[in-house]
Amino acid sequence: MRAIAIGCVLGTAGTAVAQTSTRIPVPPEGEAAFAKRDYGAAAQAIIPVFEKCVQDQPQGDACADLAAASAVLVATAGNAKVENIILRALDYVDTHVGRDSTDALGILGALTSYYDRLLDMKKFEPVAERRLALARKLSGPTSRTAVIAAVSLCIAQWNLGKGQAAVDMLTPLMGKLPETTRDEQVLAGRVYDCAGTAYYTMDKHREAEAPFRKAVALYEKAAGEADELTLGAMASLANTLRRLGREGEARAVAVRVSGLAKSGSPALKRVDWAGAAAADPVEAARVELATTEKTYGAKSPLTDMAAAHYGIALIDAGKLTEAQPYLARLEAAAANPANPASVRIKLMLGHITLLITQDQGRFDRAVPIIERLVALAKQSGAGSEKMLIDFQMYAGTSLLLSGKAARAYPFLSDAGDRLLARIASYRDFDAAAQKETREYAPIFKFKVTTAWVLARQR
């Protein structure tokens, strides 16, 4: 298991620091059970041995291999209840082998995998930062272990709304990594892929296009056009082109994904807008919710978002009473401070969509949620510029029309300022700038109207 963990699962390599005692090996039956994916049996064979070893041998590093095996086991199959096991493994290695050892690097890799799988980005990020710093210290900034750690941190950062930090971290690596072997091509592709995703989460779709195209080219060269990595990057590119208003190009890429992907491929869902609508959208959404809940658990933010999609499908089908529990569920999850800001924002967006779908496009009931959404996005930095423009325009317009000009003006004013800055960033004669100018022109019309109303009231 140690070889699998260090070489494959954790993405680390290197020789451990000098040992101060003979290390106790991982029980063969634990190795065998892990290889067969019988994780319960593996846990019974490995974890008690690790705990007994720590108790019996308080000095030296005799239990380090058992610590690594326990960490990989938890990272691969453990739930939130066994977090203490992997943290105990890290503490053991930090104390008995060294915080700057390759053993510590391996367990940090396992811990980031664990938090990534549990979608706990707040805990993920500091561990990923330590992992990257140690990988760079041990093997240099462009080593394989350091680049893998950088991509891992990038994932945490864009999930937490820190897309620019992710881009700044990865930009020095672009064009500097070898791209000769298959593994090198895949790793370089992951760098471009994550950078593209970070740009995309900031609504910087022009900047996202080139990294996604490079990722597609590298993945295709390494693994072929039908590989899941290639298809995932293609789906990202298709959605980016769609956001840029290049529908023809976007549809062509999406159709290519649909033609290459096997049934059940995650990439298919990401380009389902290019295909025919599901025969029964309610049933399709119900199945998606059930699948997501089985995969991630009932309390996962992903399950909450799948519940939002199901609620919207129910409303579209006229089943308003059945949709009500999903409104309550979204509201509770979005208000939970334990969820990362970026996740809460997505949940609020789902809640707003449910409300305006239910109210046939009216924003009256959604305005309080929009106000909380805007406040959270500004406070946390997790909201994109375009989202802030959109929803401040919606809220400001709705408040103005309902006679609440004083509350409307700050929204419309900030939306207008952000729009002007956004348009100024485009190249001269950029079609996207012209399109957005037409699309958002009402902001200034309503801003002037609001100012006039306020002046009359004074």
Coordinates of C-alpha atoms in Angstrom, one line a residue:
M1 CA 0.0 0.0 0.0
R2 CA 2.9 2.4 0.8
A3 CA 4.2 2.1 -2.8
I4 CA 0.7 2.8 -4.2
A5 CA 0.1 5.7 -1.8
I6 CA 3.4 7.5 -2.5
G7 CA 3.8 6.7 -6.2
C8 CA 0.2 7.0 -7.4
V9 CA -2.4 8.1 -4.9
L10 CA -0.4 10.9 -3.3
G11 CA 1.8 11.8 -6.2
T12 CA 4.9 12.1 -4.2
A13 CA 8.3 10.5 -4.7
G14 CA 11.7 10.4 -3.0
T15 CA 13.6 8.7 -0.3
A16 CA 12.5 9.0 3.3
V17 CA 14.8 10.7 5.8
A18 CA 17.1 8.5 7.7
Q19 CA 15.2 6.1 9.9
T20 CA 15.9 5.9 13.6
S21 CA 14.4 2.4 14.0
T22 CA 13.2 -0.5 12.0
R23 CA 9.8 0.2 10.6
I24 CA 7.0 -2.2 11.2
P25 CA 5.6 -3.2 7.8
V26 CA 1.9 -2.9 6.7
P27 CA 0.1 -6.3 7.4
P28 CA -0.1 -8.3 4.1
E29 CA -3.8 -9.0 4.7
G30 CA -4.4 -5.2 4.8
E31 CA -2.5 -4.7 1.6
A32 CA -4.5 -7.5 -0.1
A33 CA -7.8 -6.2 1.2
F34 CA -7.0 -2.6 0.0
A35 CA -6.0 -3.9 -3.5
K36 CA -9.4 -5.7 -3.7
R37 CA -11.1 -2.5 -2.5
D38 CA -12.4 -4.2 0.6
Y39 CA -11.8 -1.1 2.7
G40 CA -13.6 -2.4 5.8
A41 CA -11.3 -5.4 6.0
A42 CA -8.3 -3.2 5.2
A43 CA -9.2 -0.9 8.1
Q44 CA -9.6 -3.8 10.5
A45 CA -6.2 -5.2 9.5
I46 CA -4.2 -1.9 9.5
I47 CA -5.6 0.8 11.8
P48 CA -5.5 -1.3 15.1
V49 CA -1.9 -2.3 14.3
F50 CA -1.0 1.4 13.8
E51 CA -2.6 2.4 17.1
K52 CA -0.9 -0.5 19.0
C53 CA 2.4 0.4 17.5
V54 CA 2.2 4.0 18.6
Q55 CA 1.3 2.8 22.1
D56 CA 4.1 0.2 22.3
Q57 CA 6.9 2.2 20.6
P58 CA 6.7 5.9 21.7
Q59 CA 10.2 6.6 20.4
G60 CA 11.6 6.4 16.9
D61 CA 9.7 6.2 13.6
A62 CA 8.8 2.5 13.7
C63 CA 5.1 3.2 13.0
A64 CA 5.6 5.6 10.0
D65 CA 4.7 3.1 7.3
L66 CA 1.6 2.1 9.2
A67 CA 0.7 5.8 9.6
A68 CA 1.0 6.3 5.8
A69 CA -1.1 3.2 5.2
S70 CA -3.8 4.4 7.6
A71 CA -3.8 7.9 6.0
V72 CA -4.2 6.5 2.5
L73 CA -7.0 4.2 3.6
V74 CA -8.9 7.1 5.2
A75 CA -8.3 9.3 2.2
T76 CA -9.6 6.6 -0.2
A77 CA -12.7 5.5 1.7
G78 CA -13.1 7.2 5.0
N79 CA -16.0 9.5 6.0
A80 CA -16.1 12.5 8.2
K81 CA -16.2 10.4 11.3
V82 CA -12.7 9.0 10.9
E83 CA -10.9 12.3 10.3
N84 CA -9.1 11.8 13.6
I85 CA -7.3 8.8 12.2
I86 CA -5.6 10.6 9.3
L87 CA -4.8 13.6 11.6
R88 CA -3.2 11.2 14.1
A89 CA -1.2 9.7 11.3
L90 CA 0.1 13.2 10.2
D91 CA 0.8 14.2 13.8
Y92 CA 2.8 11.0 14.3
V93 CA 5.0 11.6 11.2
D94 CA 5.4 15.3 12.0
T95 CA 6.7 14.3 15.5
H96 CA 8.6 11.2 14.9
V97 CA 10.0 11.6 11.3
G98 CA 9.9 15.4 10.7
R99 CA 7.5 18.0 9.4
D100 CA 9.8 18.5 6.4
S101 CA 10.1 14.8 5.5
T102 CA 8.9 13.0 2.4
D103 CA 6.7 10.9 4.7
A104 CA 4.9 14.1 5.9
L105 CA 4.5 15.1 2.2
G106 CA 2.9 11.8 1.4
I107 CA 0.4 12.1 4.3
L108 CA -0.4 15.8 3.4
G109 CA -1.3 14.5 -0.1
A110 CA -3.6 11.9 1.5
L111 CA -5.2 14.6 3.7
T112 CA -5.9 16.9 0.7
S113 CA -7.4 14.0 -1.2
Y114 CA -9.6 13.3 1.9
Y115 CA -10.9 16.9 2.3
D116 CA -11.4 17.2 -1.5
R117 CA -13.6 14.1 -1.5
L118 CA -15.6 15.4 1.5
L119 CA -15.8 18.8 -0.2
D120 CA -14.4 20.5 2.9
M121 CA -12.6 23.3 1.2
K122 CA -11.9 25.3 4.3
K123 CA -9.8 22.5 5.7
F124 CA -8.5 21.6 2.3
E125 CA -6.8 24.9 1.6
P126 CA -4.4 25.2 4.5
V127 CA -3.3 21.6 4.1
A128 CA -2.8 22.1 0.4
E129 CA -0.7 25.3 1.1
R130 CA 1.5 23.4 3.5
R131 CA 1.8 20.5 1.0
L132 CA 2.9 22.9 -1.8
A133 CA 5.4 24.7 0.3
L134 CA 7.0 21.4 1.4
A135 CA 7.0 19.9 -2.1
R136 CA 8.8 23.0 -3.4
K137 CA 11.3 22.9 -0.5
L138 CA 12.1 19.2 -1.1
S139 CA 12.2 19.0 -4.9
G140 CA 11.8 22.5 -6.5
P141 CA 8.9 24.5 -7.9
T142 CA 8.7 22.6 -11.2
S143 CA 9.1 19.1 -9.9
R144 CA 6.3 16.7 -10.4
T145 CA 5.4 16.6 -6.7
A146 CA 5.3 20.4 -6.5
V147 CA 3.2 20.8 -9.7
I148 CA 0.7 18.2 -8.4
A149 CA 0.5 20.1 -5.1
A150 CA 0.0 23.3 -7.0
V151 CA -2.9 21.9 -9.0
S152 CA -4.4 20.6 -5.7
L153 CA -4.2 24.0 -4.1
C154 CA -5.7 25.6 -7.3
I155 CA -8.8 23.4 -6.9
A156 CA -9.2 24.6 -3.3
Q157 CA -8.7 28.2 -4.2
W158 CA -11.2 28.5 -7.1
N159 CA -13.8 26.6 -5.0
L160 CA -13.4 29.2 -2.3
G161 CA -13.7 32.1 -4.7
K162 CA -10.0 32.8 -4.9
G163 CA -9.7 32.3 -8.6
Q164 CA -7.1 35.1 -9.1
A165 CA -4.8 33.6 -6.5
A166 CA -5.0 30.3 -8.3
V167 CA -4.1 31.9 -11.7
D168 CA -1.2 33.8 -10.1
M169 CA 0.2 30.6 -8.7
L170 CA -0.1 28.6 -11.9
T171 CA 0.9 31.2 -14.5
P172 CA 4.7 30.8 -13.8
L173 CA 4.4 27.1 -14.6
M174 CA 2.7 27.5 -18.0
G175 CA 5.1 26.8 -20.8
K176 CA 7.8 25.8 -18.3
L177 CA 6.9 22.2 -17.8
P178 CA 8.1 19.2 -20.0
E179 CA 5.5 17.8 -22.4
T180 CA 7.3 14.8 -23.9
T181 CA 6.0 11.7 -22.1
R182 CA 2.4 10.8 -21.5
D183 CA 2.6 11.6 -17.7
E184 CA 4.2 14.9 -18.5
Q185 CA 1.5 15.8 -20.9
V186 CA -1.3 14.9 -18.5
L187 CA 0.4 16.9 -15.7
A188 CA 0.9 20.0 -17.8
G189 CA -2.7 19.6 -19.0
R190 CA -3.9 19.7 -15.5
V191 CA -2.1 23.0 -14.9
Y192 CA -3.8 24.6 -17.9
D193 CA -7.2 22.9 -17.0
C194 CA -7.2 24.3 -13.5
A195 CA -6.1 27.8 -14.6
G196 CA -8.9 27.8 -17.2
T197 CA -11.4 26.8 -14.5
A198 CA -10.1 29.5 -12.2
Y199 CA -10.6 32.1 -14.9
Y200 CA -14.1 30.7 -15.7
T201 CA -15.2 31.0 -12.0
M202 CA -14.3 34.7 -12.2
D203 CA -16.3 35.1 -15.4
K204 CA -13.1 35.8 -17.3
H205 CA -14.2 33.7 -20.2
R206 CA -11.8 35.3 -22.8
E207 CA -8.9 34.4 -20.6
A208 CA -10.2 30.9 -19.9
E209 CA -10.4 29.9 -23.6
A210 CA -6.7 29.5 -24.3
P211 CA -5.9 27.4 -21.2
F212 CA -8.8 25.1 -21.9
R213 CA -7.7 24.7 -25.6
K214 CA -4.2 23.8 -24.4
A215 CA -5.5 21.3 -21.9
V216 CA -7.6 19.6 -24.6
A217 CA -4.6 19.4 -26.9
L218 CA -2.3 17.9 -24.2
Y219 CA -4.9 15.4 -22.9
E220 CA -5.7 14.3 -26.4
K221 CA -2.1 13.8 -27.2
A222 CA -1.5 11.8 -24.0
A223 CA -4.6 9.7 -23.7
G224 CA -6.7 10.1 -26.9
E225 CA -9.8 12.1 -27.7
A226 CA -12.3 9.8 -25.8
D227 CA -10.4 9.9 -22.5
E228 CA -12.4 11.4 -19.6
L229 CA -9.8 14.1 -19.0
T230 CA -10.0 15.1 -22.7
L231 CA -13.8 15.1 -22.6
G232 CA -13.9 17.1 -19.4
A233 CA -11.6 19.8 -20.9
M234 CA -13.7 19.8 -24.1
A235 CA -16.9 20.3 -22.0
S236 CA -15.2 23.2 -20.2
L237 CA -14.2 24.7 -23.6
A238 CA -17.7 24.3 -25.0
N239 CA -19.2 26.1 -22.0
T240 CA -16.6 28.9 -22.2
L241 CA -17.4 29.5 -25.9
R242 CA -21.1 29.5 -25.0
R243 CA -20.5 32.2 -22.4
L244 CA -18.6 34.2 -25.0
G245 CA -21.7 34.1 -27.3
R246 CA -20.0 31.9 -29.9
E247 CA -22.9 29.4 -30.1
G248 CA -21.8 27.8 -33.3
E249 CA -18.3 26.9 -32.0
A250 CA -19.7 25.9 -28.6
R251 CA -22.2 23.6 -30.1
A252 CA -19.6 22.0 -32.4
V253 CA -17.4 21.1 -29.4
A254 CA -20.4 19.9 -27.4
V255 CA -21.6 17.7 -30.2
R256 CA -18.0 16.2 -30.4
V257 CA -18.2 15.4 -26.7
S258 CA -21.6 13.8 -27.0
G259 CA -20.3 11.6 -29.9
L260 CA -17.2 10.5 -28.0
A261 CA -18.4 10.1 -24.5
K262 CA -19.7 6.8 -23.1
S263 CA -23.1 6.6 -21.3
G264 CA -22.7 7.9 -17.8
S265 CA -19.7 10.2 -18.6
P266 CA -19.7 13.3 -16.4
A267 CA -18.8 15.4 -19.4
L268 CA -22.2 14.6 -21.0
K269 CA -24.1 16.3 -18.2
R270 CA -22.0 19.4 -18.7
V271 CA -23.0 19.8 -22.4
D272 CA -26.6 18.5 -22.1
W273 CA -27.8 22.0 -23.3
A274 CA -26.6 20.9 -26.8
G275 CA -28.9 17.8 -27.0
A276 CA -32.6 17.1 -26.8
A277 CA -34.4 17.8 -23.6
A278 CA -35.1 14.8 -21.4
A279 CA -38.4 13.0 -22.0
D280 CA -39.3 13.4 -18.4
P281 CA -37.3 16.3 -16.8
V282 CA -38.8 15.6 -13.3
E283 CA -37.7 12.0 -13.3
A284 CA -34.3 12.9 -14.7
A285 CA -33.8 15.4 -11.9
R286 CA -35.1 12.9 -9.3
V287 CA -32.5 10.3 -10.5
E288 CA -29.8 12.9 -10.4
L289 CA -30.7 13.8 -6.8
A290 CA -30.7 10.2 -5.8
T291 CA -27.4 9.5 -7.4
T292 CA -25.8 12.6 -5.9
E293 CA -27.1 11.8 -2.4
K294 CA -25.8 8.2 -2.7
T295 CA -22.4 9.4 -3.8
Y296 CA -21.8 12.4 -1.5
G297 CA -24.3 11.9 1.3
A298 CA -27.5 13.7 2.3
K299 CA -25.7 16.7 3.9
S300 CA -23.4 17.5 1.0
P301 CA -23.7 20.9 -0.7
L302 CA -23.7 19.0 -4.0
T303 CA -26.8 17.1 -2.8
D304 CA -28.4 20.4 -1.9
M305 CA -27.7 21.8 -5.4
A306 CA -29.2 18.6 -7.0
A307 CA -32.2 19.1 -4.8
A308 CA -32.5 22.6 -6.2
H309 CA -32.5 21.3 -9.7
Y310 CA -35.2 18.8 -8.7
G311 CA -37.3 21.6 -7.1
I312 CA -37.0 23.7 -10.3
A313 CA -38.1 20.7 -12.4
L314 CA -41.1 20.2 -10.1
I315 CA -42.1 23.9 -10.4
D316 CA -41.7 23.7 -14.2
A317 CA -44.1 20.8 -14.2
G318 CA -46.7 22.7 -12.1
K319 CA -46.1 20.6 -8.9
L320 CA -45.7 23.6 -6.6
T321 CA -46.6 21.8 -3.4
E322 CA -44.1 19.1 -4.0
A323 CA -41.4 21.7 -4.6
Q324 CA -41.8 23.5 -1.2
P325 CA -39.5 21.2 0.9
Y326 CA -36.7 22.0 -1.5
L327 CA -37.0 25.7 -1.0
A328 CA -36.7 25.2 2.8
R329 CA -33.7 22.9 2.3
L330 CA -31.9 25.4 0.1
E331 CA -32.6 28.3 2.5
A332 CA -31.1 26.3 5.4
A333 CA -28.0 25.2 3.6
A334 CA -27.3 28.6 2.2
A335 CA -27.5 30.2 5.7
N336 CA -25.1 27.6 7.2
P337 CA -21.8 29.4 7.9
A338 CA -20.1 26.0 7.9
N339 CA -20.4 25.9 4.1
P340 CA -17.7 27.8 2.1
A341 CA -18.9 31.2 0.8
S342 CA -18.7 29.9 -2.8
V343 CA -21.0 27.0 -2.0
R344 CA -23.4 29.2 -0.1
I345 CA -23.5 31.6 -3.1
K346 CA -24.4 28.7 -5.5
L347 CA -27.1 27.5 -3.1
M348 CA -28.5 31.1 -2.9
L349 CA -28.5 31.2 -6.7
G350 CA -30.5 27.9 -6.8
H351 CA -32.9 29.3 -4.2
I352 CA -33.4 32.5 -6.2
T353 CA -34.0 30.5 -9.4
L354 CA -36.6 28.4 -7.6
L355 CA -38.4 31.5 -6.4
I356 CA -38.5 33.4 -9.6
T357 CA -39.5 30.2 -11.5
Q358 CA -42.3 29.7 -9.0
D359 CA -43.3 33.4 -9.3
Q360 CA -43.1 33.4 -13.1
G361 CA -40.1 35.8 -13.4
R362 CA -41.0 38.2 -10.6
F363 CA -38.1 39.1 -8.2
D364 CA -40.2 40.4 -5.3
R365 CA -39.7 37.4 -3.0
A366 CA -36.2 36.9 -4.2
V367 CA -34.9 40.4 -3.3
P368 CA -34.0 39.7 0.3
I369 CA -32.0 36.6 -0.8
I370 CA -30.3 38.7 -3.5
E371 CA -29.4 41.3 -0.9
R372 CA -27.8 38.5 1.2
L373 CA -26.1 37.1 -1.9
V374 CA -24.6 40.4 -2.9
A375 CA -23.4 41.1 0.7
L376 CA -21.8 37.7 1.0
A377 CA -20.1 37.9 -2.4
K378 CA -18.6 41.3 -1.7
Q379 CA -17.5 40.3 1.8
S380 CA -15.9 37.0 0.8
G381 CA -14.7 37.9 -2.7
A382 CA -16.3 34.6 -3.9
G383 CA -18.7 36.2 -6.3
S384 CA -17.9 36.9 -9.9
E385 CA -18.2 40.4 -11.4
K386 CA -20.9 39.3 -13.8
M387 CA -23.0 37.8 -11.1
L388 CA -22.8 40.9 -9.0
I389 CA -23.8 43.0 -12.0
D390 CA -26.7 40.7 -12.9
F391 CA -28.2 40.4 -9.5
Q392 CA -27.7 44.0 -8.4
M393 CA -29.5 45.0 -11.6
Y394 CA -32.3 42.6 -10.8
A395 CA -32.6 43.7 -7.2
G396 CA -32.3 47.4 -8.0
T397 CA -34.9 47.3 -10.7
S398 CA -37.3 45.3 -8.6
L399 CA -36.9 47.6 -5.6
L400 CA -37.4 50.7 -7.8
L401 CA -40.6 49.3 -9.3
S402 CA -41.9 48.5 -5.8
G403 CA -41.4 52.0 -4.6
K404 CA -38.1 51.5 -2.6
A405 CA -35.8 53.8 -4.5
A406 CA -33.5 54.5 -1.6
R407 CA -32.6 50.7 -1.4
A408 CA -32.5 50.4 -5.1
Y409 CA -29.9 53.2 -5.9
P410 CA -26.8 51.6 -4.2
F411 CA -27.4 48.3 -6.2
L412 CA -27.8 50.1 -9.5
S413 CA -24.9 52.4 -8.9
D414 CA -22.5 49.6 -8.0
A415 CA -23.7 47.5 -10.9
G416 CA -23.1 50.4 -13.3
D417 CA -19.6 51.0 -12.0
R418 CA -18.7 47.4 -12.3
L419 CA -20.1 47.2 -15.8
L420 CA -18.1 50.2 -17.0
A421 CA -14.9 48.7 -15.6
R422 CA -15.7 45.3 -17.2
I423 CA -16.4 46.9 -20.6
A424 CA -13.2 48.9 -20.4
S425 CA -11.2 45.7 -20.0
Y426 CA -12.3 44.4 -23.5
R427 CA -10.3 44.9 -26.6
D428 CA -11.4 47.6 -29.0
F429 CA -14.4 46.6 -31.2
D430 CA -14.8 43.4 -29.2
A431 CA -18.2 41.9 -30.1
A432 CA -18.7 40.7 -26.5
A433 CA -18.3 44.3 -25.2
Q434 CA -21.0 45.5 -27.6
K435 CA -23.3 42.7 -26.6
E436 CA -22.9 43.4 -22.9
T437 CA -23.4 47.1 -23.5
R438 CA -26.8 46.4 -25.1
E439 CA -27.7 43.8 -22.5
Y440 CA -27.0 46.0 -19.5
A441 CA -28.0 49.4 -20.8
P442 CA -31.1 49.3 -18.6
I443 CA -28.9 49.6 -15.5
F444 CA -28.2 53.3 -16.4
K445 CA -31.7 54.0 -17.4
F446 CA -33.0 52.7 -14.0
K447 CA -30.2 54.4 -12.2
V448 CA -31.2 57.8 -13.6
T449 CA -34.8 57.1 -12.9
T450 CA -34.0 56.1 -9.3
A451 CA -31.9 59.3 -8.8
W452 CA -34.8 61.4 -10.2
V453 CA -37.3 59.7 -7.8
L454 CA -35.0 60.3 -4.8
A455 CA -34.5 63.9 -5.8
R456 CA -38.3 64.4 -5.9
Q457 CA -38.7 62.8 -2.5
R458 CA -36.2 65.2 -1.1

